[in-house]
């Protein structure tokens, strides 16, 4: 039982030099393959498309990347504790509606709208945590159910309509408020040439990277994702940390929703629809970056940047929109080949399995 | 004289690991042959060879003619039926009791797979009558999961018996049965032997073997070490099973007797049918809990550590009520445990020695939540130094170390400070002799410095090497509680058999 896996490991320490050299190409591919692919794509578009070389193109690319990256950071946190959060797209969509309602229907200030959205994200995270930790529903299934519920629930107070200024309310009056200038600046503001969302993405990436790798809480989350029983027997309150991870995921999704809402400038009911799949894709891509073989914040951000490069590049080259999905799928597959096929690491972070 | 089934020089290897090294066994009609062996002795491999699961070297003959048992189907045709220990390997949840009884027929299309449970019922009842099971119609039609574990075990037995086997293999058949149900099983076995069936009975329960077996065979390290006819000479048989004889055990004169009570258990029930248990663990001594597989050692350890809290009974720790609902609560009370299964219970991925060592006490290596890489590294290096772990540095992954060194890390990480209680569940599994010695020395130092150390083992030599006091656990009840200097190896082994 316990002993079989551990008895024959003494010999593996001193690999013969020849063997080390033979595997080094593979090792190199696993470690740097993804970064090289990113650079190659960037170089390709850079040399072939003059429009791609513009500074404004670069920054608008970063701006568009930010929403997916921040959602991906949330998913990364859920993946770190061995779960997966399928409700992030709906949560972002809900945030768009909440912010629009706060400002348009209730004529409140931008800070209050931001606060309401963040609290909303936190509550969704708490609800996910309740389903998973207390009711013991598998992560995938619980967040799937939440995904549908939020999608529908957010439409109830707005009667299924998108919320924009001038909206006619149920009692026949016109909605009193509008998207404030300050709120619209969230997406449209700049520091020098750098758009706010790009800055926010950078800050959140660094914060999450620091949190996951340099704090005891992040350390514990990785332990849970890799071997929950060992974590429990080392005194970790597994449920508490899982709950925390889903709450972070919810808040991250709501931040993406804020940027989306500011970008669209109205409470579009279909906002955030594609965000879930993109977010999962970049979080999965992130696990392969630098051969980490586990969810990590920097990898997720890099994955989002690569996605951004590909979308922007193919758009500039005039490829039809549906090719974008093909490209996304191919990149994700490549990342999975790096971490599952090529990697020699025996100990992979446990993915969420609905059993 | 030729036997019914005759096994000669059976060998079996998995890779370079030779599990069976030339086993001879004879099975006669109407005789119960019992097999005794410790974990890893090769018992289940013998069973799997006989039931056609494994390829093997050597010869098997039936009524004097050589045969080949090359698949489970062949084994079945030859009249070999096995009831395996793991009930979940046999019953199919979601099907009715009747369908489970007739499952083999359904698979071979002898019975329509669309048959309703009503049409299966008469046949199923007939099968159940062999064992006199007395189930109601509702039970036959109900889901097999609604049966008690014991009834599921009997269902599997009925399924094996319907094919009228010549040799019936029973692997730990009573582990889920109460005494009355076990008695019922023994009556069935008696009827079967009277009808000329050979029975191969594999069990850790010495009393059962004593009661029903006509021959006892002891297996250790893939070889037969002893054969006994009743009345069995138990101390000799157990020596064969456990491997060392008294002469090889080194004399000790370092016995410690603790004085202050630390952890007291009152009326704790370890196994579903066991009597309540009262025991006190004392500081300043190593208490060895000796018991064979299934005696309740792991239940005892995980109950005291809060990993699987006791459902019945109470505990006090240093005279205050102590009822940990989780390991984290136990750890706060300075009760630590090293679990039995090292890979599943302690190792996290490819974590380094430093990370593995610091995991239970992350607050000690962080300030305001931010980890300090240097103090974390130092924790790892401390463990390496104080336990003599063979590793290049604390950055080495634990998984790359030998079993003994892995164990030093997962024991050492708890012992930076003096615990109130240190529980070690089978700490020497997969641990080489040198590392075992080092661990024993360190663990005894911890006890001497004032901790209550509790060591669970199914290997008496380990207990005799490391412990001061010995508790013998049989079927969840304590049969013997004394200091090693006041008892003998024979007395301890006797307590396994006699109540």
Tab-separated table of N, CA and C in Angstrom, chain A residues 214-217, chain B residues 358 361-373 375-376:
chain	number	residue	atom	x	y	z
A	214	UNK	N	3.906	33.413	-2.048
A	214	UNK	CA	4.718	33.949	-0.956
A	214	UNK	C	3.982	34.142	0.356
A	215	UNK	N	2.726	33.684	0.420
A	215	UNK	CA	2.055	33.771	1.716
A	215	UNK	C	1.676	32.367	2.168
A	216	UNK	N	1.456	32.235	3.463
A	216	UNK	CA	1.118	30.915	3.981
A	216	UNK	C	-0.243	30.453	3.463
A	217	UNK	N	-1.120	31.448	3.165
A	217	UNK	CA	-2.447	31.045	2.691
A	217	UNK	C	-2.352	30.407	1.310
B	358	UNK	N	7.509	22.364	6.939
B	358	UNK	CA	6.924	23.561	7.536
B	358	UNK	C	5.402	23.593	7.440
B	361	UNK	N	3.177	23.961	10.514
B	361	UNK	CA	3.413	25.129	11.379
B	361	UNK	C	3.808	26.336	10.544
B	362	UNK	N	2.972	26.684	9.566
B	362	UNK	CA	3.324	27.775	8.659
B	362	UNK	C	3.414	29.122	9.378
B	363	UNK	N	2.667	29.274	10.461
B	363	UNK	CA	2.725	30.553	11.165
B	363	UNK	C	4.118	30.820	11.721
B	364	UNK	N	4.815	29.735	12.054
B	364	UNK	CA	6.146	29.889	12.638
B	364	UNK	C	7.171	30.361	11.608
B	365	UNK	N	6.876	30.210	10.333
B	365	UNK	CA	7.851	30.637	9.328
B	365	UNK	C	7.307	31.797	8.497
B	366	UNK	N	6.296	32.488	9.035
B	366	UNK	CA	5.764	33.626	8.294
B	366	UNK	C	5.438	34.749	9.271
B	367	UNK	N	5.462	35.980	8.764
B	367	UNK	CA	4.991	37.084	9.594
B	367	UNK	C	3.942	37.840	8.781
B	368	UNK	N	2.821	38.122	9.410
B	368	UNK	CA	1.663	38.723	8.743
B	368	UNK	C	1.276	37.932	7.503
B	369	UNK	N	1.486	36.650	7.566
B	369	UNK	CA	1.079	35.793	6.455
B	369	UNK	C	2.124	35.620	5.372
B	370	UNK	N	3.141	36.469	5.373
B	370	UNK	CA	4.155	36.374	4.323
B	370	UNK	C	5.230	35.389	4.752
B	371	UNK	N	5.469	34.408	3.876
B	371	UNK	CA	6.426	33.360	4.218
B	371	UNK	C	7.856	33.895	4.173
B	372	UNK	N	8.639	33.413	5.106
B	372	UNK	CA	10.053	33.741	5.120
B	372	UNK	C	10.824	32.537	4.588
B	373	UNK	N	11.339	32.666	3.380
B	373	UNK	CA	11.974	31.523	2.725
B	373	UNK	C	13.133	30.984	3.551
B	375	UNK	N	13.658	31.107	6.936
B	375	UNK	CA	13.313	30.328	8.133
B	375	UNK	C	12.649	29.020	7.736
B	376	UNK	N	11.968	29.010	6.591
B	376	UNK	CA	11.377	27.774	6.113
B	376	UNK	C	12.483	26.763	5.751
